[in-house]
Short mmCIF file of C-alpha atoms in Angstrom, two decimals:
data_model
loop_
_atom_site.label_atom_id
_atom_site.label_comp_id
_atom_site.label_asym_id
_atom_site.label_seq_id
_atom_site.Cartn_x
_atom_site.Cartn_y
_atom_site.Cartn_z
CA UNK A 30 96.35 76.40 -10.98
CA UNK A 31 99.95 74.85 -12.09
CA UNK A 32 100.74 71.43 -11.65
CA UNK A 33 103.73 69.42 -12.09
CA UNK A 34 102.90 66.26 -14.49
CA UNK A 35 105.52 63.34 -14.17
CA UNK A 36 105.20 60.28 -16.66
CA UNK A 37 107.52 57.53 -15.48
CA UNK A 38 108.62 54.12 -17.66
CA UNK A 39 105.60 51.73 -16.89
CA UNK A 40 102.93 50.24 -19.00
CA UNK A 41 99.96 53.03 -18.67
CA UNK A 42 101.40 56.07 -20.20
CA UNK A 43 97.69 56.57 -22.24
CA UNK A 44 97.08 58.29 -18.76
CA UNK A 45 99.69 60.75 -18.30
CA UNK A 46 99.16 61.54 -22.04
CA UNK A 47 95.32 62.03 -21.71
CA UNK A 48 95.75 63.92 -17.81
CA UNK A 49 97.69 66.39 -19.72
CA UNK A 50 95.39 66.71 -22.34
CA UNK A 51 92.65 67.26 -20.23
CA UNK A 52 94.43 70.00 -17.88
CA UNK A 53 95.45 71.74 -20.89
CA UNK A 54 91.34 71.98 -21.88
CA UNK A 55 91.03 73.49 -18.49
CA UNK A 56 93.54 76.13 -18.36
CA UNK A 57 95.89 74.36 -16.12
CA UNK A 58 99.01 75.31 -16.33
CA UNK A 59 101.64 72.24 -16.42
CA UNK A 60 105.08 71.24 -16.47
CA UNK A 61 106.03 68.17 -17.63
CA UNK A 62 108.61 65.83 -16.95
CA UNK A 63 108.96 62.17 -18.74
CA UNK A 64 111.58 59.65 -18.20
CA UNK A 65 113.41 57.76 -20.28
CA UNK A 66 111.42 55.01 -20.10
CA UNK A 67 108.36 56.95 -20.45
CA UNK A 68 108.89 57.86 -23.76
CA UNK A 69 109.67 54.22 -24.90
CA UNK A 70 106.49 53.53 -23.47
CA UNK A 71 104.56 56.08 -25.02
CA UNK A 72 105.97 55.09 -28.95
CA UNK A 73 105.50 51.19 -27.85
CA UNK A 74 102.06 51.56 -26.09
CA UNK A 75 100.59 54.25 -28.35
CA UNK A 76 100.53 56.41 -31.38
CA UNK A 77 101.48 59.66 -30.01
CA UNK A 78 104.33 61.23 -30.99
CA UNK A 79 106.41 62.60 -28.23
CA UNK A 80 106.66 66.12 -29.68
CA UNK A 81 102.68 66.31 -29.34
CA UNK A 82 103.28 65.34 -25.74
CA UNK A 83 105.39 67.59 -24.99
CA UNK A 84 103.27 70.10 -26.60
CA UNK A 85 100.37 69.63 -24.22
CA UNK A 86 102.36 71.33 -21.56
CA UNK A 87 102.99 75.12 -20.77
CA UNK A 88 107.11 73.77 -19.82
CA UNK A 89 108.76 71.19 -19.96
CA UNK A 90 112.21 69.96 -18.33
CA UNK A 91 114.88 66.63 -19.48
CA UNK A 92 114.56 64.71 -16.24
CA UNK A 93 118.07 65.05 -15.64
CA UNK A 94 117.73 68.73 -15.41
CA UNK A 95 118.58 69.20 -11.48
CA UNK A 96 118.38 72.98 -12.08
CA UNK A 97 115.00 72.78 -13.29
CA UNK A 98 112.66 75.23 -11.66
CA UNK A 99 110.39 72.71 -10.01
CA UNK A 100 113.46 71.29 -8.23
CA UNK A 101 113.19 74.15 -5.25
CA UNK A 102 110.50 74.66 -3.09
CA UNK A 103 110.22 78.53 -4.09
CA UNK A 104 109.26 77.68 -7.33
CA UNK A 105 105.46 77.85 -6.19
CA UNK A 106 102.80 75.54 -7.69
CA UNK A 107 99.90 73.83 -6.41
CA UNK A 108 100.85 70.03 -6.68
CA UNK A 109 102.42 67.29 -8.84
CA UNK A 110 101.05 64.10 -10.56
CA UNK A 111 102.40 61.15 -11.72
CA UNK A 112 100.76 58.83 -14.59
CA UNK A 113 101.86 56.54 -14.96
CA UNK A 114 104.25 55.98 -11.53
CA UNK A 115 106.60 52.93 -11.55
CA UNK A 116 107.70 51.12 -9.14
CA UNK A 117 111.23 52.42 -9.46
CA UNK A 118 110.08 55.91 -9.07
CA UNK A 119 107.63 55.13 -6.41
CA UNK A 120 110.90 53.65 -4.23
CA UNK A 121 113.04 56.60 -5.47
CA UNK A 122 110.34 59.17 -3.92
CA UNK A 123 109.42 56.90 -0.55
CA UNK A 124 113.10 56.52 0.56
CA UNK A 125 114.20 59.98 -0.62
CA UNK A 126 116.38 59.44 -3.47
CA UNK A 127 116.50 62.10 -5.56
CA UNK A 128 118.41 60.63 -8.46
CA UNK A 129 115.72 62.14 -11.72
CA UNK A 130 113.88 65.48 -11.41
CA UNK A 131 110.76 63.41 -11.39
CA UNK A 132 111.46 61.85 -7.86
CA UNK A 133 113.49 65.16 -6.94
CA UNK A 134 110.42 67.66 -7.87
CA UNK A 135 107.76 64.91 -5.86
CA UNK A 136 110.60 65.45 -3.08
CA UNK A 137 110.10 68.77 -3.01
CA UNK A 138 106.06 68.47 -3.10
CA UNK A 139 106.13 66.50 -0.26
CA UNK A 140 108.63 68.98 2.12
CA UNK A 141 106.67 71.73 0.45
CA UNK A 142 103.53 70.07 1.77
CA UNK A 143 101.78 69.88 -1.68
CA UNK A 144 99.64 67.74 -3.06
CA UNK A 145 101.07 64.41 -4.89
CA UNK A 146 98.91 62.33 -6.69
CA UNK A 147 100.88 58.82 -7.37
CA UNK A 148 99.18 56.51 -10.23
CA UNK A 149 101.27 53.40 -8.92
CA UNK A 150 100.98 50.75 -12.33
CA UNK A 151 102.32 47.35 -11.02
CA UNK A 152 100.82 44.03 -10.73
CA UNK A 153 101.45 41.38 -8.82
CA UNK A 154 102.27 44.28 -6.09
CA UNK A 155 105.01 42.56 -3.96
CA UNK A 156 105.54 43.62 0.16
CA UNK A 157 108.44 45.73 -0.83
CA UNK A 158 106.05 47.96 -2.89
CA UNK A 159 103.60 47.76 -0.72
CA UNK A 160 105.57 49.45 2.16
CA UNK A 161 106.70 51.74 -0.04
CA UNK A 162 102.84 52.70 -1.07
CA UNK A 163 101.96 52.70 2.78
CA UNK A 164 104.98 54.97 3.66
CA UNK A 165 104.12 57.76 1.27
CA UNK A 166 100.20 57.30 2.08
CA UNK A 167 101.17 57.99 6.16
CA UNK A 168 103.15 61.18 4.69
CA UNK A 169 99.54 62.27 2.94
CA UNK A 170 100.64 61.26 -0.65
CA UNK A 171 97.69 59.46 -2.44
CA UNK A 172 98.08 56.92 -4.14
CA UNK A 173 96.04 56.54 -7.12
CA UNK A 174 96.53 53.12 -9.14
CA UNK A 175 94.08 53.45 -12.13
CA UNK A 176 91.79 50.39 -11.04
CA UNK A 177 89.04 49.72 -13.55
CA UNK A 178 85.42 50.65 -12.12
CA UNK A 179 82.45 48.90 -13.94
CA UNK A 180 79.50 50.43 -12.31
CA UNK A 181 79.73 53.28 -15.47
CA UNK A 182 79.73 50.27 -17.83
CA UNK A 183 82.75 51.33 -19.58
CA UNK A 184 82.57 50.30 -23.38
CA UNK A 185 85.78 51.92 -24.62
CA UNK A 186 89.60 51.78 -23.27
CA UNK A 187 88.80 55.74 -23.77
CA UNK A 188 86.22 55.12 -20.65
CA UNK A 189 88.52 53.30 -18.41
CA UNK A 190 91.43 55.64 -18.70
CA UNK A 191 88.79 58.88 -18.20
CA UNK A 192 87.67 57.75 -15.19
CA UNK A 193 91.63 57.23 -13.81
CA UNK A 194 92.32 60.78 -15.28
CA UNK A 195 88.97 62.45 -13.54
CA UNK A 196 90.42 60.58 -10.23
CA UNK A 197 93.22 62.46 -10.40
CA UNK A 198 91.34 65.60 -11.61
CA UNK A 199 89.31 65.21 -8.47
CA UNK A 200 91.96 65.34 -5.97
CA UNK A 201 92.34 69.33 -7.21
CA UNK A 202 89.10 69.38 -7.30
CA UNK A 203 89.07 70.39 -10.70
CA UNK A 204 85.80 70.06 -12.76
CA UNK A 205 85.75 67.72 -15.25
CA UNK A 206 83.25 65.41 -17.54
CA UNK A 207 85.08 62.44 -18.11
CA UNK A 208 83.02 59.89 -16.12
CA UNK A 209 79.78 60.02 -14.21
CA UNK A 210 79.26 60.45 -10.88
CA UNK A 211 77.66 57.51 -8.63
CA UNK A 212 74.17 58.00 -8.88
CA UNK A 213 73.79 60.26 -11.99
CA UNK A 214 73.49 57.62 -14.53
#
């Protein structure tokens, strides 16, 4: 399987960090795409360096790499995530503006008819983004925000954000351990 892992500039970026951690356990091929404002994240919001990030992924492309492979629909692969999605890039990809290779390659998922996974992170969510969301979902894009369950008594951060990662995971239906399934516990 190859996947296309975006990390966009909002608070959450534990989750694109531990999704590609997790895909590279499972032989998933990945390539990786953080914005700007994702990597200010990930130095403000954790301790992860973003060489180690980047090293969790088979390739990597600058977001303002418009020549990137995963810019064109014959570069084949089997869908794209992005953890953490921000509002910005969630209007970039619902109205078509291709203006990073992170709302260019989702572009290209979505004519391509692949499967994109959006971890929205906002809160108050205001009408605008809401249409937005409810645009993309009528196009078949799911949108994923990384709501907290309780019903696995999470004790750790660590449990929260593995159970937001194996939602993800589950969309590919790809196996995974990080959380247990309703009615196994």
């Amino acid at each position: 399987m190859k996947l296309i892992v975006g990390i966009t500039g909002s608070t959450g970026a534990i989750y694109g960090i531990r999704l590609l951690e997790v895909l590279k356990k499972l032989g998933v091929e990945t390539h990786l795409i953080m914005s700007e404002w994702a990597m200010k994240c990930i130095t403000m919001e954790t301790e992860f360096q973003i060489g180690y990030v980047k090293s969790l992924a088979t390739t990597t492309s600058d977001e303002k790499n418009m020549a990137s492979s995963v810019s064109s629909g014959t570069h084949k692969v089997d869908g794209m995530i992005v953890a953490p999605c921000s509002m910005k890039t969630l209007s970039a990809i619902a109205n078509g503006y291709d203006d990073t290779l992170v709302a260019r390659a989702a572009g290209v998922t979505i004519k391509e008819s692949r499967k994109l996974i959006l971890m929205v992170r906002e809160t108050p969510l205001s009408a605008i983004h809401l249409e937005n969301m409810l645009k993309l979902s009528r196009l078949g894009i799911v949108i994923l925000p990384p709501v907290t369950e309780f019903y696995t008594k999470p004790k750790t951060i660590d449990d929260i954000v593995n159970h937001g990662v194996g939602k993800c995971l589950d969309q590919f239906d790809l196996e995974h351990g990080l959380y247990p399934r309703w009615g196994t516990f």
